[in-house]
CSV table of C-alpha atoms and ligand atoms in Angstrom, one decimal:
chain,number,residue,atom,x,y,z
A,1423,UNK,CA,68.4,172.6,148.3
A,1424,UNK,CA,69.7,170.6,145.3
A,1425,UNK,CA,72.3,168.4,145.0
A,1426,UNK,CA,74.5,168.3,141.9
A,1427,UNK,CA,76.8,165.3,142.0
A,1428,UNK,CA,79.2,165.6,139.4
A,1429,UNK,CA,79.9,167.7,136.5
A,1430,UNK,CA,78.5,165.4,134.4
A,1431,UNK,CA,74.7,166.0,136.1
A,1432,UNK,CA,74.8,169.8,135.5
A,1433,UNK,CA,71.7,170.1,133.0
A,1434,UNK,CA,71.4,173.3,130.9
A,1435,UNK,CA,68.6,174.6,133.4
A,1436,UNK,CA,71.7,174.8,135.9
A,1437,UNK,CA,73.5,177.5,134.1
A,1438,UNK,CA,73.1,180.8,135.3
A,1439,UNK,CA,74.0,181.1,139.3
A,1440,UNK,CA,76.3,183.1,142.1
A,1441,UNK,CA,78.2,180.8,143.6
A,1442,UNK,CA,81.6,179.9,145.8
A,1443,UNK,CA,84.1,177.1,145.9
A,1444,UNK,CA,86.0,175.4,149.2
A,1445,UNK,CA,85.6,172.6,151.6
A,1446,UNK,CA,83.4,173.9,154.1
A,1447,UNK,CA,84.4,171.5,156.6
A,1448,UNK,CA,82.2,172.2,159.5
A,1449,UNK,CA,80.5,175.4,157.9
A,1450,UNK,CA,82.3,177.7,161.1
A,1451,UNK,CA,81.3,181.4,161.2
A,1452,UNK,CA,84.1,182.6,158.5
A,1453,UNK,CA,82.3,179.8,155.8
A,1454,UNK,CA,78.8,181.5,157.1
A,1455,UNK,CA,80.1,184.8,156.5
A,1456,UNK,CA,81.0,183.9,152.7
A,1457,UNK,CA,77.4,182.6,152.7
A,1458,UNK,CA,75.8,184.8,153.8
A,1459,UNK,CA,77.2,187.4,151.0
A,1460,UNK,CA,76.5,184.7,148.5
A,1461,UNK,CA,72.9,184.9,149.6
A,1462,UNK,CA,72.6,188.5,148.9
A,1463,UNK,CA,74.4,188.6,145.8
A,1464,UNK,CA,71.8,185.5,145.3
A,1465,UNK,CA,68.9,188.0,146.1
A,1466,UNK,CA,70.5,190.7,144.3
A,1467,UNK,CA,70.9,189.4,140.8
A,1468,UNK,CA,67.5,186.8,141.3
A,1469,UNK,CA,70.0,183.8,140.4
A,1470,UNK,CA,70.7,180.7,142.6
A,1471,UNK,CA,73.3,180.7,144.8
A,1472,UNK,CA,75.8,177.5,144.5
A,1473,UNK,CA,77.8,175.7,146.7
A,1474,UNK,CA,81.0,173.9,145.1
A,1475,UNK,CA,82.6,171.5,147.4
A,1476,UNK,CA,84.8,168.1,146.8
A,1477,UNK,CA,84.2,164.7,147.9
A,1478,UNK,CA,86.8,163.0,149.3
A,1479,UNK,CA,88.2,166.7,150.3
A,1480,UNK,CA,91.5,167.3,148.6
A,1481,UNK,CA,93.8,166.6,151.2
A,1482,UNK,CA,92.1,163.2,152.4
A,1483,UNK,CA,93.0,162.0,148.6
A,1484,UNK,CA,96.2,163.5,148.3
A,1485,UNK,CA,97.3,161.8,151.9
A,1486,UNK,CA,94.5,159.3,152.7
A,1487,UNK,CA,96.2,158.2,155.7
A,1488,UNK,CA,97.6,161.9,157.5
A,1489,UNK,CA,94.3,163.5,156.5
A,1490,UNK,CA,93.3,166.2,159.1
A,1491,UNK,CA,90.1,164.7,161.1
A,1492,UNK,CA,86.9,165.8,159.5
A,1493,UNK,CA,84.8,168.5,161.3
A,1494,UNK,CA,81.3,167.0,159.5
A,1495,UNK,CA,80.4,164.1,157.1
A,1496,UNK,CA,79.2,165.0,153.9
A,1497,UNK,CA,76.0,164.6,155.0
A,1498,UNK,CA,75.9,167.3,157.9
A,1499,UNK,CA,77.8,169.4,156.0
A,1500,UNK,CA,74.7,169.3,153.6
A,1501,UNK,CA,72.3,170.0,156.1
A,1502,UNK,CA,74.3,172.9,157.4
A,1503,UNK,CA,74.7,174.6,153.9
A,1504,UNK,CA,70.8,174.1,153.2
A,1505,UNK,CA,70.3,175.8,156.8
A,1506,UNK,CA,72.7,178.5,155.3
A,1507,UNK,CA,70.3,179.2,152.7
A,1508,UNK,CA,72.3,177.6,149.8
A,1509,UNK,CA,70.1,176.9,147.0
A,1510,UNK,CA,72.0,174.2,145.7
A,1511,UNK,CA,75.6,172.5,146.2
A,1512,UNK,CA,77.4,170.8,143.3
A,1513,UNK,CA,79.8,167.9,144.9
A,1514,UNK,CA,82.6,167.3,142.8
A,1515,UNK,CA,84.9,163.9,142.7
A,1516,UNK,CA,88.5,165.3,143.6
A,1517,UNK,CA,90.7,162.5,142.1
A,1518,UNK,CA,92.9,162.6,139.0
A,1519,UNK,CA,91.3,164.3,136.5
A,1520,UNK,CA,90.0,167.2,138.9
A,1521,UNK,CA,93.5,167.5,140.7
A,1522,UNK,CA,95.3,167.9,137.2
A,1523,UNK,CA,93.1,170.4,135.9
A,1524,UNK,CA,95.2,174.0,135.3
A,1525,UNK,CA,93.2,177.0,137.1
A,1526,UNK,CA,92.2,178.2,133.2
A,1527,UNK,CA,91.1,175.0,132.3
A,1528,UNK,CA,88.9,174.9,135.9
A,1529,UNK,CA,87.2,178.2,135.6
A,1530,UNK,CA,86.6,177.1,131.5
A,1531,UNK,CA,84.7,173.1,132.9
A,1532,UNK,CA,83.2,174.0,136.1
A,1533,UNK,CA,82.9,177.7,136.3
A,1534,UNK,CA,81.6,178.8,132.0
A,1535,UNK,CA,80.4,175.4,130.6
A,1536,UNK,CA,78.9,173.8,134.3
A,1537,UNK,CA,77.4,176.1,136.3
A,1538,UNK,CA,77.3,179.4,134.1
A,1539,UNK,CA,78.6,181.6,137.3
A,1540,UNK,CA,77.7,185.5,137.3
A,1541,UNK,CA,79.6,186.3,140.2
A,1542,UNK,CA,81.7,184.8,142.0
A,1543,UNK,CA,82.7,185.2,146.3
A,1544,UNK,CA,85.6,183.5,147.6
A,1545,UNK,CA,87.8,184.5,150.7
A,1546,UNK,CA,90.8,186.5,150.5
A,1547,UNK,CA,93.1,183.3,150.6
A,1548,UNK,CA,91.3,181.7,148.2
A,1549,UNK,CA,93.4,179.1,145.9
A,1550,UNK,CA,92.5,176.8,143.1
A,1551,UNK,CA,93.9,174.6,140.5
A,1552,UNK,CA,96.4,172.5,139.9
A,1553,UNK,CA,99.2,173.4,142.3
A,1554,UNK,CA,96.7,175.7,143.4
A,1555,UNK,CA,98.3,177.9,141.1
A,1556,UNK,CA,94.3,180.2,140.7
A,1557,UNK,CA,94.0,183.0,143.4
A,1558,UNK,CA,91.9,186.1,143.5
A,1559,UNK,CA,93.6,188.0,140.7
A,1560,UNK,CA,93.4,185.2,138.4
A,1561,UNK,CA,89.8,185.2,138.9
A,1562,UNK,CA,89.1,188.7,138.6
A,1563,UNK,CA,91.4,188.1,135.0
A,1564,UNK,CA,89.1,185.7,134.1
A,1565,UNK,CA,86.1,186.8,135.2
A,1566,UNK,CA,86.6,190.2,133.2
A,1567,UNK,CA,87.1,187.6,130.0
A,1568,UNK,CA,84.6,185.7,130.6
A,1569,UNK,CA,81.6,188.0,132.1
A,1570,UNK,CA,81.3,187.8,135.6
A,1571,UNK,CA,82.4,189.8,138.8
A,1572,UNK,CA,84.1,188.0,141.8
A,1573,UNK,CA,84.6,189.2,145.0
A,1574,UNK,CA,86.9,188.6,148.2
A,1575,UNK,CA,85.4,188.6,151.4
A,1576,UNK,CA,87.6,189.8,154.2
A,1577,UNK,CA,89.1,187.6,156.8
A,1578,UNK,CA,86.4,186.4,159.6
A,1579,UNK,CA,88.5,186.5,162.7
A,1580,UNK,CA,87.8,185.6,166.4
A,1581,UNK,CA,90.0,187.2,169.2
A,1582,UNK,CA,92.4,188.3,166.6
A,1583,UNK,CA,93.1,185.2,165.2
A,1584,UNK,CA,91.5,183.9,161.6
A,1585,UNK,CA,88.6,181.2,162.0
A,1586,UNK,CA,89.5,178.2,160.0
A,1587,UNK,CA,88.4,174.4,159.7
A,1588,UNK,CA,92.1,174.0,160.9
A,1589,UNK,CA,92.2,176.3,164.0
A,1590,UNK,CA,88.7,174.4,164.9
A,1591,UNK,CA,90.2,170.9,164.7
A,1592,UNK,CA,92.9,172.2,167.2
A,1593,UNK,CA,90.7,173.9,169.7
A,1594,UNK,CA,88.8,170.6,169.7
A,1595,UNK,CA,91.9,168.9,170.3
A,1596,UNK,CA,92.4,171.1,173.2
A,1597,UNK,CA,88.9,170.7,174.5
A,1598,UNK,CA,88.3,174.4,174.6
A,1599,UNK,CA,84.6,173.8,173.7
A,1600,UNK,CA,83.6,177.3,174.5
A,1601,UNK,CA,85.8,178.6,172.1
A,1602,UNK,CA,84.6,176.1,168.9
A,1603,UNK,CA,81.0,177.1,169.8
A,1604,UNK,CA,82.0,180.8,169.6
A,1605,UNK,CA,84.2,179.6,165.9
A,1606,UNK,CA,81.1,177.8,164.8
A,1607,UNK,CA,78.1,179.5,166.0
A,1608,UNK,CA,76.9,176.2,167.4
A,1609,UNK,CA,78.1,174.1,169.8
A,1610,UNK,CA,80.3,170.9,168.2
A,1611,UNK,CA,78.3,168.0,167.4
A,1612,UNK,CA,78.8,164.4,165.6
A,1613,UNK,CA,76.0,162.6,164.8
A,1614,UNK,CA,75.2,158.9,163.3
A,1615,UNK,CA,73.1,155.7,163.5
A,1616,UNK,CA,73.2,153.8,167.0
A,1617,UNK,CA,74.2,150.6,166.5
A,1618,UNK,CA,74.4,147.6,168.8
A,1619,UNK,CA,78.1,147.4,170.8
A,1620,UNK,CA,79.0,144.7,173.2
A,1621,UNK,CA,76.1,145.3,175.8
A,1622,UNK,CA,78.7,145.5,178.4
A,1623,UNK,CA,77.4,149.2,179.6
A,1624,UNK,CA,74.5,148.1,181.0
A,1625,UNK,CA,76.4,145.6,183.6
A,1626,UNK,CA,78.5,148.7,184.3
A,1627,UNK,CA,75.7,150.8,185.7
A,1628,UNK,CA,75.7,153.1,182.4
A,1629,UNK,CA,74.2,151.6,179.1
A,1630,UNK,CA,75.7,153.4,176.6
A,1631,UNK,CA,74.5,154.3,173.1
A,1632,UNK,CA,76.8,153.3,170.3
A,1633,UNK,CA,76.8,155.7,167.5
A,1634,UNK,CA,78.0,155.2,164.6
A,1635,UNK,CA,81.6,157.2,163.5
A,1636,UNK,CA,81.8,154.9,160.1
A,1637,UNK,CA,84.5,156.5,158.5
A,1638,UNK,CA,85.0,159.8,160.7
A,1639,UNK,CA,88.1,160.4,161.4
A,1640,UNK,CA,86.7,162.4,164.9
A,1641,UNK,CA,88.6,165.7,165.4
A,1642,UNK,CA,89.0,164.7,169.6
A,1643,UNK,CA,89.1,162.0,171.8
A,1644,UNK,CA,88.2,161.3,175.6
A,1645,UNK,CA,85.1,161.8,177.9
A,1646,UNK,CA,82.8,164.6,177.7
A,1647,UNK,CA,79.8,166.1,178.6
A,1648,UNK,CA,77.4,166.0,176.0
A,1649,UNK,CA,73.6,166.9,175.0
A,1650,UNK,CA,71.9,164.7,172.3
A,1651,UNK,CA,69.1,165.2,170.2
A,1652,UNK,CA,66.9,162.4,168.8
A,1653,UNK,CA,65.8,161.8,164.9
A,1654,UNK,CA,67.4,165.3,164.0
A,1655,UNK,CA,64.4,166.8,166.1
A,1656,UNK,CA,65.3,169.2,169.0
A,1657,UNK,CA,61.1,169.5,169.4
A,1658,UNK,CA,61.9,166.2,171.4
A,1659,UNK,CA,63.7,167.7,173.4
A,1660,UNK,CA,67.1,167.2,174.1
A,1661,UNK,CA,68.8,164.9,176.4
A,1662,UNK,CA,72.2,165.5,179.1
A,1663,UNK,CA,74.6,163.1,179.1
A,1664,UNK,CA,78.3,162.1,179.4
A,1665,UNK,CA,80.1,160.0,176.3
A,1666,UNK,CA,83.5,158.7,175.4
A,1667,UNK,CA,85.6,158.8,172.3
A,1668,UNK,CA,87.8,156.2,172.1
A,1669,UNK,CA,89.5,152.6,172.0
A,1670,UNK,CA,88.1,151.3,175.1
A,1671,UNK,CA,91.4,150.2,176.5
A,1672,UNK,CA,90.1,148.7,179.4
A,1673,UNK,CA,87.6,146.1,177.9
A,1674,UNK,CA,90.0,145.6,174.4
A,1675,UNK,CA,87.4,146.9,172.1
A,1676,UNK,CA,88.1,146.4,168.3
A,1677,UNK,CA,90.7,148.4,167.6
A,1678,UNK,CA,88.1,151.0,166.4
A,1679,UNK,CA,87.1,154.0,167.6
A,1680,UNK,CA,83.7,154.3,169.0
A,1681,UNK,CA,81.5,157.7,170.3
A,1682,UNK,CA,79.6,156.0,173.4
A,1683,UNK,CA,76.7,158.5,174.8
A,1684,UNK,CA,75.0,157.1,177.9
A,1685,UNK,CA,71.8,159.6,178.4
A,1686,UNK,CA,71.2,160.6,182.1
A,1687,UNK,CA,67.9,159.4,183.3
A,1688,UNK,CA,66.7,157.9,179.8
A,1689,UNK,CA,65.0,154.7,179.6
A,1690,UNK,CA,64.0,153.3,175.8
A,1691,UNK,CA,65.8,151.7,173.3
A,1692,UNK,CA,68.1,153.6,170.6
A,1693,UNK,CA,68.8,151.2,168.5
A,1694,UNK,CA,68.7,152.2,164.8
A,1695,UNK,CA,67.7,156.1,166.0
A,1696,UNK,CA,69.6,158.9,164.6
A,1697,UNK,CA,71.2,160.8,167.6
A,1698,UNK,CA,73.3,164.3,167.2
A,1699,UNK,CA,76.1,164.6,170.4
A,1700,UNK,CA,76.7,167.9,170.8
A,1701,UNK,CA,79.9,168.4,173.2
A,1702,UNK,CA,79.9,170.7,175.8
A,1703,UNK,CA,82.7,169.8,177.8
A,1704,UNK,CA,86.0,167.5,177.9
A,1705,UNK,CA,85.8,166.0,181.8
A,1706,UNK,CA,89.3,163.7,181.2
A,1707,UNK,CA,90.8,161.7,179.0
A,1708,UNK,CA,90.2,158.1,178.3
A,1709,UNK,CA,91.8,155.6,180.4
A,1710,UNK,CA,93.3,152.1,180.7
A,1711,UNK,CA,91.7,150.5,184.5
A,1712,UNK,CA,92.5,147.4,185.7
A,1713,UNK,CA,89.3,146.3,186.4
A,1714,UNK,CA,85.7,146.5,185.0
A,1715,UNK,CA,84.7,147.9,189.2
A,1716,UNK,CA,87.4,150.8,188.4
A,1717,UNK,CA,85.7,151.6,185.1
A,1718,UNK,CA,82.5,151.7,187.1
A,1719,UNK,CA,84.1,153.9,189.1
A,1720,UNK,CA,85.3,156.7,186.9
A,1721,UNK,CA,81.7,156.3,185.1
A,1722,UNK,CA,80.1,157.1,187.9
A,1723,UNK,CA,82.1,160.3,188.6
A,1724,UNK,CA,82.0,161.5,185.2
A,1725,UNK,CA,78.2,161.4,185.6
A,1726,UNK,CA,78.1,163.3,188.9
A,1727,UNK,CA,80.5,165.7,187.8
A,1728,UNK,CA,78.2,166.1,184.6
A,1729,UNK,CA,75.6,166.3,186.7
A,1730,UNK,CA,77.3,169.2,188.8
A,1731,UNK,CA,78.2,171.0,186.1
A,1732,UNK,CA,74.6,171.1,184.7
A,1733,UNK,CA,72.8,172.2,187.9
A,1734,UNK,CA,75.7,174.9,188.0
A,1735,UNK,CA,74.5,176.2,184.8
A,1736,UNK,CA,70.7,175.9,185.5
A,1737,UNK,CA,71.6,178.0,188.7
A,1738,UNK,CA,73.3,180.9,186.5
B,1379,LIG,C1,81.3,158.4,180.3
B,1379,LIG,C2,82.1,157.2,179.8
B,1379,LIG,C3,83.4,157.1,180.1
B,1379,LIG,C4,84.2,156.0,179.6
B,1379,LIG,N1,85.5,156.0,179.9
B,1379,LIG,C5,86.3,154.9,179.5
B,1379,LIG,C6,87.7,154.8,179.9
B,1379,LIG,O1,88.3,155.8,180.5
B,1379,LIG,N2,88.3,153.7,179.5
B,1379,LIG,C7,87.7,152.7,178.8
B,1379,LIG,O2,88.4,151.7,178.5
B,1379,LIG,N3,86.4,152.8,178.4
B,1379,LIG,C8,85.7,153.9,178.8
B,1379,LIG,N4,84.4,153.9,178.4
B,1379,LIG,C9,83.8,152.9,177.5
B,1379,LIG,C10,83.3,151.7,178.2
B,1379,LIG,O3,84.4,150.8,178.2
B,1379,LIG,C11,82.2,151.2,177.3
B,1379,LIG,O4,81.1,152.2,177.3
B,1379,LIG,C12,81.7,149.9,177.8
B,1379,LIG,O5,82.7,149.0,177.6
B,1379,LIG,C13,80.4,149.5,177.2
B,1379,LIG,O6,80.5,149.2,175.9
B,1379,LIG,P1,79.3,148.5,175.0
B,1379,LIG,O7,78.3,149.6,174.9
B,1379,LIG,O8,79.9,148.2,173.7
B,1379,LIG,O9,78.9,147.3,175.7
B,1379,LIG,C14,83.6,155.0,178.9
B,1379,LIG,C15,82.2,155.1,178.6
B,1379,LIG,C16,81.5,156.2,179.0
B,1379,LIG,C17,80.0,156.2,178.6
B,1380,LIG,N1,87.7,183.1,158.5
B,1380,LIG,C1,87.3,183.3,157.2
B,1380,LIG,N2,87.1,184.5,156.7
B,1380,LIG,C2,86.8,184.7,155.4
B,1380,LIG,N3,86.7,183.7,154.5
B,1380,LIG,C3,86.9,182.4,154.9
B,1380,LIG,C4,87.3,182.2,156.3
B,1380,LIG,N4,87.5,180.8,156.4
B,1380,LIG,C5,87.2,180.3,155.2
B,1380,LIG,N5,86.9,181.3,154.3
B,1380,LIG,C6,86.6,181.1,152.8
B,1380,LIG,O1,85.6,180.2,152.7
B,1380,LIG,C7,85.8,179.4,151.5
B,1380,LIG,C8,85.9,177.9,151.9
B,1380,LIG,O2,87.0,177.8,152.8
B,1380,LIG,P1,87.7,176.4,153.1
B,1380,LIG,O3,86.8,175.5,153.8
B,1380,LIG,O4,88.3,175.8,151.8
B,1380,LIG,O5,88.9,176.9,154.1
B,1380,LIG,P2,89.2,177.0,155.7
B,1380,LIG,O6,87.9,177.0,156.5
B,1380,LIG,O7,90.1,178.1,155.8
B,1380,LIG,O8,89.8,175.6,155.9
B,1380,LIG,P3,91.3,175.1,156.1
B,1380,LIG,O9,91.7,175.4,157.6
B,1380,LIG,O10,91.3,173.7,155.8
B,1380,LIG,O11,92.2,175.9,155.2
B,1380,LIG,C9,87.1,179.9,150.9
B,1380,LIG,O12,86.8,180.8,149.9
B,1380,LIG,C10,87.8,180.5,152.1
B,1380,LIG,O13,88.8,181.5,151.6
């Protein structure tokens, strides 16, 4: 899969192409179900099939600071689009220039003189352009003009309500993990860099591995029951364990959040690895204790009741 960052990095060979525009935050089933149509009009036609997303995501520059938590980073959304069979992705800058652009004056730069689009496949709510004033029958308007066809794919829904990055980011809230896995396809995950914390786990019976959240805004917070998988590679095999999302009240942590995964029954050091968290459970929320033993405490019975829960499942 390519990636195209920027208008100004579209080179003649790129015209030509079927492609859709959105966010894509997490790539859940209803984004999979647009792709997957985009992949047979891909096959259909013998063009490329595109991808055109924004970086920041429109909301996170319009409202830096009440921006929705992100579902993925940029770079897992990548990865998930490429395992969606997108050919290539063009990542445009949403700031002032993209935000003032009319709908005409979008489908005329990115649409005719960027990516030369032949068909087009958006869903049915689709809306574009300054003051998102571009929807579907804009499109087909313009696309009749201009040469290409554009369909609306019907609503993806999930027990009668529509899937959307916004409905995830509240079930994961609600730590209703069953239901994101069945919105996504995949069980929830975050992944990052482990990086060194205070080395206080290992004095509480648990050494924990720090990973990573840079600028993540995570979509939940507490203690879970997690899996992780090494270096991206589930042929390693993947590891149960418990983790914690949060401010680490109890031992005044840096007024950051931090996603803390201790691995059951793992000895080796993580530093600098690449893990992926996937969440299968919320077992509480975080806590303030009044003392490190009371911490230990609760540790200890998340594990076990991890623990439980996984011989449970092995016993189904
Ligand atoms: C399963 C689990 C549950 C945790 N629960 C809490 C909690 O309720 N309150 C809290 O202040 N810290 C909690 N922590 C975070 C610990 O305070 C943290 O892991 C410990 O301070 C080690 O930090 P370090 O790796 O930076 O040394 C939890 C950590 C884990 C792994
Ligand atoms: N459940 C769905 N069914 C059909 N199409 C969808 C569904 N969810 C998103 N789409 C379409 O996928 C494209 C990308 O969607 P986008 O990520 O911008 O929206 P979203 O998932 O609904 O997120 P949000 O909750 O932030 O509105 C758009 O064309 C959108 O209409």
């Amino acid at each position: 899969m390519e990636l195209v960052r920027g208008l100004h990095n579209l080179r003649p060979r790129h015209r030509g192409c079927v492609a859709t525009i959105g966010n894509f935050d997490g790539v859940h089933a209803g984004h999979q179900a647009i792709l997957k149509r985009l992949r047979s009009h891909s096959a259909r036609m013998g063009l490329p099939g595109c991808v055109v997303i924004f970086e920041p995501q429109p909301r996170e520059y319009f409202a830096p600071n009440a921006a929705p938590p992100r579902l993925t980073r940029l770079r897992d959304k990548l990865m998930l689009l490429e395992a969606e069979g997108v050919d290539r992705v063009l990542c445009l800058a949403f700031n002032r220039r993209l935000r003032e652009l009319s709908a005409e004056e979008f489908v005329q730069q990115v649409l005719i003189d960027g990516l030369g689009v032949k068909h087009l496949e958006v869903g049915d709510d689709f809306r574009f352009g300054c003051d998102r004033s571009g929807d579907f029958a804009f499109l087909e308007g313009s696309g009749e003009r201009h040469g290409f066809t554009v369909e609306a794919a019907n609503t993806v829904a999930e027990s009668g309500d529509r899937i959307s990055s916004t409905r995830l980011r509240q079930v994961l809230a609600d730590g209703d993990f069953e239901l994101a896995e069945r919105l996504l396809g995949r069980p929830f995950s975050i992944s990052g860099r482990v990086m060194y914390g205070q080395q206080l786990g290992r004095t509480l019976g648990a050494p924990t591995a720090n990973v990573q959240l840079k600028r993540l805004h995570a979509p939940l917070k507490g203690v879970f029951r997690v899996s992780a998988v090494l270096d991206e590679d589930p042929f390693k095999g993947s590891h149960q364990g418990v983790a914690n999302i949060g401010m680490r009240p109890t031992v005044e942590g840096d007024g950051q959040p931090h996603l803390e995964v201790h691995l059951l029954d793992f000895k080796g050091n993580l530093y600098g690895r690449h893990l992926t968290v996937l969440f299968h459970e919320k077992l509480r929320d975080e806590q303030r204790f009044d003392s490190l033993d009371a911490l230990q405490a609760a540790i200890t019975a998340d594990i076990a009741a991890a623990r439980a829960q996984w011989a449970s499942d092995s016993n189904k």
